[in-house]
PDB file of C-alpha atoms in Angstrom:
ATOM      1  CA  MET A 104       0.000   0.000   0.000  1.00  0.00           C
ATOM      2  CA  SER A 105       1.482   3.344  -0.968  1.00  0.00           C
ATOM      3  CA  SER A 106       1.744   6.043   1.658  1.00  0.00           C
ATOM      4  CA  GLU A 107      -0.233   8.372  -0.657  1.00  0.00           C
ATOM      5  CA  SER A 108      -3.354   6.350   0.099  1.00  0.00           C
ATOM      6  CA  ASN A 109      -2.759   6.679   3.836  1.00  0.00           C
ATOM      7  CA  VAL A 110      -4.067   9.338   6.170  1.00  0.00           C
ATOM      8  CA  LYS A 111      -1.748  10.977   8.698  1.00  0.00           C
ATOM      9  CA  LEU A 112      -3.228  12.213  11.950  1.00  0.00           C
ATOM     10  CA  THR A 113      -1.514  14.365  14.541  1.00  0.00           C
ATOM     11  CA  ILE A 114      -3.307  14.327  17.877  1.00  0.00           C
ATOM     12  CA  ALA A 115      -2.429  16.887  20.549  1.00  0.00           C
ATOM     13  CA  LEU A 116      -3.973  16.325  23.973  1.00  0.00           C
ATOM     14  CA  SER A 117      -4.386  19.318  26.244  1.00  0.00           C
ATOM     15  CA  ASN A 118      -5.240  18.922  29.907  1.00  0.00           C
ATOM     16  CA  PRO A 119      -4.106  21.809  32.130  1.00  0.00           C
ATOM     17  CA  ASP A 120      -5.077  19.776  35.223  1.00  0.00           C
ATOM     18  CA  LEU A 121      -2.277  17.262  34.595  1.00  0.00           C
ATOM     19  CA  ASP A 122       1.397  17.783  35.328  1.00  0.00           C
ATOM     20  CA  ALA A 123       4.005  16.813  32.720  1.00  0.00           C
ATOM     21  CA  ASP A 124       4.435  13.248  34.035  1.00  0.00           C
ATOM     22  CA  GLU A 125       0.684  12.604  34.070  1.00  0.00           C
ATOM     23  CA  GLN A 126       0.291  14.127  30.602  1.00  0.00           C
ATOM     24  CA  GLU A 127       3.066  11.901  29.269  1.00  0.00           C
ATOM     25  CA  ARG A 128       1.498   8.827  30.876  1.00  0.00           C
ATOM     26  CA  GLU A 129      -1.917   9.642  29.375  1.00  0.00           C
ATOM     27  CA  THR A 130      -0.356  10.179  25.935  1.00  0.00           C
ATOM     28  CA  ARG A 131       1.611   6.914  26.098  1.00  0.00           C
ATOM     29  CA  ASN A 132      -1.526   5.017  27.165  1.00  0.00           C
ATOM     30  CA  LEU A 133      -3.437   6.439  24.202  1.00  0.00           C
ATOM     31  CA  LEU A 134      -0.527   5.584  21.908  1.00  0.00           C
ATOM     32  CA  ARG A 135      -0.508   1.982  23.143  1.00  0.00           C
ATOM     33  CA  GLU A 136      -4.267   1.709  22.535  1.00  0.00           C
ATOM     34  CA  ILE A 137      -3.951   3.175  19.025  1.00  0.00           C
ATOM     35  CA  LYS A 138      -1.174   0.692  18.208  1.00  0.00           C
ATOM     36  CA  ASP A 139      -3.629  -2.102  19.054  1.00  0.00           C
ATOM     37  CA  LEU A 140      -5.867  -0.864  16.223  1.00  0.00           C
ATOM     38  CA  ASP A 141      -5.211  -1.541  12.543  1.00  0.00           C
ATOM     39  CA  VAL A 142      -2.820   1.370  11.900  1.00  0.00           C
ATOM     40  CA  GLU A 143       0.227   1.559   9.653  1.00  0.00           C
ATOM     41  CA  SER A 144       2.224   3.386  12.339  1.00  0.00           C
ATOM     42  CA  ALA A 145       1.773   5.309  15.566  1.00  0.00           C
ATOM     43  CA  GLU A 146       4.401   7.193  17.536  1.00  0.00           C
ATOM     44  CA  LEU A 147       5.126  10.088  19.829  1.00  0.00           C
ATOM     45  CA  VAL A 148       6.191  13.254  18.011  1.00  0.00           C
ATOM     46  CA  ALA A 149       9.911  13.908  18.364  1.00  0.00           C
ATOM     47  CA  VAL A 150      11.104  17.399  19.164  1.00  0.00           C
ATOM     48  CA  THR A 151      12.669  18.789  16.029  1.00  0.00           C
ATOM     49  CA  GLU A 152      11.229  22.265  16.194  1.00  0.00           C
ATOM     50  CA  THR A 153       9.119  23.177  19.187  1.00  0.00           C
ATOM     51  CA  PRO A 154       6.059  25.210  18.159  1.00  0.00           C
ATOM     52  CA  LEU A 155       5.360  28.348  20.177  1.00  0.00           C
ATOM     53  CA  GLY A 156       3.460  27.488  23.344  1.00  0.00           C
ATOM     54  CA  SER A 157       4.167  23.742  23.305  1.00  0.00           C
ATOM     55  CA  LYS A 158       6.096  21.878  25.970  1.00  0.00           C
ATOM     56  CA  ALA A 159       8.705  19.237  25.327  1.00  0.00           C
ATOM     57  CA  PHE A 160       9.131  16.207  27.583  1.00  0.00           C
ATOM     58  CA  GLY A 161      12.439  14.481  27.018  1.00  0.00           C
ATOM     59  CA  ALA A 162      12.895  14.269  23.260  1.00  0.00           C
ATOM     60  CA  PHE A 163       9.153  14.316  22.507  1.00  0.00           C
ATOM     61  CA  LEU A 164       6.451  16.965  22.360  1.00  0.00           C
ATOM     62  CA  LEU A 165       4.295  16.673  25.458  1.00  0.00           C
ATOM     63  CA  GLY A 166       0.833  15.299  24.712  1.00  0.00           C
ATOM     64  CA  VAL A 167       1.377  14.937  20.956  1.00  0.00           C
ATOM     65  CA  LEU A 168       1.319  11.753  18.908  1.00  0.00           C
ATOM     66  CA  GLN A 169       1.005  10.835  15.253  1.00  0.00           C
ATOM     67  CA  ALA A 170      -0.653   7.923  13.536  1.00  0.00           C
ATOM     68  CA  GLU A 171      -0.760   6.825   9.935  1.00  0.00           C
ATOM     69  CA  VAL A 172      -3.704   4.746   8.831  1.00  0.00           C
ATOM     70  CA  SER A 173      -5.228   3.555   5.575  1.00  0.00           C
ATOM     71  CA  VAL A 174      -8.232   5.460   4.275  1.00  0.00           C
ATOM     72  CA  ALA A 175     -10.314   2.322   4.893  1.00  0.00           C
ATOM     73  CA  ASN A 176      -9.371   2.259   8.595  1.00  0.00           C
ATOM     74  CA  CYS A 177      -9.463   6.022   9.192  1.00  0.00           C
ATOM     75  CA  LYS A 178     -13.149   6.041  10.162  1.00  0.00           C
ATOM     76  CA  LYS A 179     -12.474   3.294  12.719  1.00  0.00           C
ATOM     77  CA  LEU A 180      -9.593   5.268  14.267  1.00  0.00           C
ATOM     78  CA  LEU A 181     -11.628   8.487  14.369  1.00  0.00           C
ATOM     79  CA  GLY A 182     -14.495   6.594  16.025  1.00  0.00           C
ATOM     80  CA  PHE A 183     -12.070   5.196  18.590  1.00  0.00           C
ATOM     81  CA  LEU A 184     -10.770   8.699  19.334  1.00  0.00           C
ATOM     82  CA  GLY A 185     -14.322   9.943  19.848  1.00  0.00           C
ATOM     83  CA  ASP A 186     -15.085   7.119  22.277  1.00  0.00           C
ATOM     84  CA  ARG A 187     -11.745   7.311  24.081  1.00  0.00           C
ATOM     85  CA  LEU A 188     -11.276  11.067  24.365  1.00  0.00           C
ATOM     86  CA  GLY A 189     -14.866  12.105  25.012  1.00  0.00           C
ATOM     87  CA  SER A 190     -14.842  15.617  26.400  1.00  0.00           C
ATOM     88  CA  LYS A 191     -11.064  16.104  26.597  1.00  0.00           C
ATOM     89  CA  ALA A 192      -9.533  19.092  24.844  1.00  0.00           C
ATOM     90  CA  ILE A 193      -7.622  18.063  21.726  1.00  0.00           C
ATOM     91  CA  GLU A 194      -6.229  19.426  18.491  1.00  0.00           C
ATOM     92  CA  LEU A 195      -6.445  17.102  15.522  1.00  0.00           C
ATOM     93  CA  GLU A 196      -4.591  17.592  12.261  1.00  0.00           C
ATOM     94  CA  VAL A 197      -5.540  15.319   9.379  1.00  0.00           C
ATOM     95  CA  GLU A 198      -3.396  15.073   6.249  1.00  0.00           C
ATOM     96  CA  ALA A 199      -4.721  13.226   3.206  1.00  0.00           C
ATOM     97  CA  ASN A 200      -4.018  13.537  -0.513  1.00  0.00           C
ATOM     98  CA  GLY A 201      -1.597  16.411   0.039  1.00  0.00           C
ATOM     99  CA  LYS A 202      -4.147  18.531   1.933  1.00  0.00           C
ATOM    100  CA  LYS A 203      -4.428  19.302   5.647  1.00  0.00           C
ATOM    101  CA  LEU A 204      -7.346  19.914   7.973  1.00  0.00           C
ATOM    102  CA  LYS A 205      -6.779  21.192  11.509  1.00  0.00           C
ATOM    103  CA  VAL A 206      -9.583  21.184  14.079  1.00  0.00           C
ATOM    104  CA  LYS A 207      -9.802  21.847  17.817  1.00  0.00           C
ATOM    105  CA  ALA A 208     -12.298  20.486  20.298  1.00  0.00           C
ATOM    106  CA  SER A 209     -12.811  21.039  24.012  1.00  0.00           C
ATOM    107  CA  SER A 210     -16.158  19.305  24.574  1.00  0.00           C
ATOM    108  CA  ARG A 211     -17.875  16.115  23.451  1.00  0.00           C
ATOM    109  CA  GLU A 212     -20.060  18.093  21.011  1.00  0.00           C
ATOM    110  CA  GLU A 213     -17.062  19.891  19.505  1.00  0.00           C
ATOM    111  CA  LEU A 214     -15.147  16.608  19.282  1.00  0.00           C
ATOM    112  CA  THR A 215     -18.058  14.922  17.502  1.00  0.00           C
ATOM    113  CA  ALA A 216     -18.251  17.811  15.012  1.00  0.00           C
ATOM    114  CA  ALA A 217     -14.460  17.793  14.531  1.00  0.00           C
ATOM    115  CA  LEU A 218     -14.373  14.035  13.899  1.00  0.00           C
ATOM    116  CA  GLU A 219     -17.261  14.304  11.420  1.00  0.00           C
ATOM    117  CA  ALA A 220     -15.396  17.090   9.596  1.00  0.00           C
ATOM    118  CA  ALA A 221     -12.264  14.913   9.514  1.00  0.00           C
ATOM    119  CA  GLN A 222     -14.205  11.935   8.113  1.00  0.00           C
ATOM    120  CA  LYS A 223     -15.744  14.101   5.373  1.00  0.00           C
ATOM    121  CA  PHE A 224     -12.329  15.605   4.596  1.00  0.00           C
ATOM    122  CA  VAL A 225     -10.805  12.143   4.119  1.00  0.00           C
ATOM    123  CA  ALA A 226     -13.800  10.886   2.099  1.00  0.00           C
ATOM    124  CA  VAL A 227     -13.622  13.835  -0.320  1.00  0.00           C
ATOM    125  CA  GLY A 228      -9.854  13.457  -0.862  1.00  0.00           C
TER     126      GLY A 228
END
């Protein structure tokens, strides 16, 4: 399968109530759960260039992970994120067919709308 037919997702978790260790633990738990799904790859995002306002933990961006998934399995991963993250604040960047969509959500309703927008974005590609 060529990587052009895959969808890349960058997921940034944001929970101001957690300290850096707790945030890292939550991110690693989510990463482990995503790896159990049918994804091409999933990993923490290495610090190469720290965006303004982000925090680095070790050699990785705190609370940020990436996954690459086939178009066929993208809906399943987005559904999992909706179930797993519920009302947590997240930023989701979806890259498919050379185009990017970036959405933010801080409630269950916003997350549902963001995931629907991401699914439509991938389907149109």
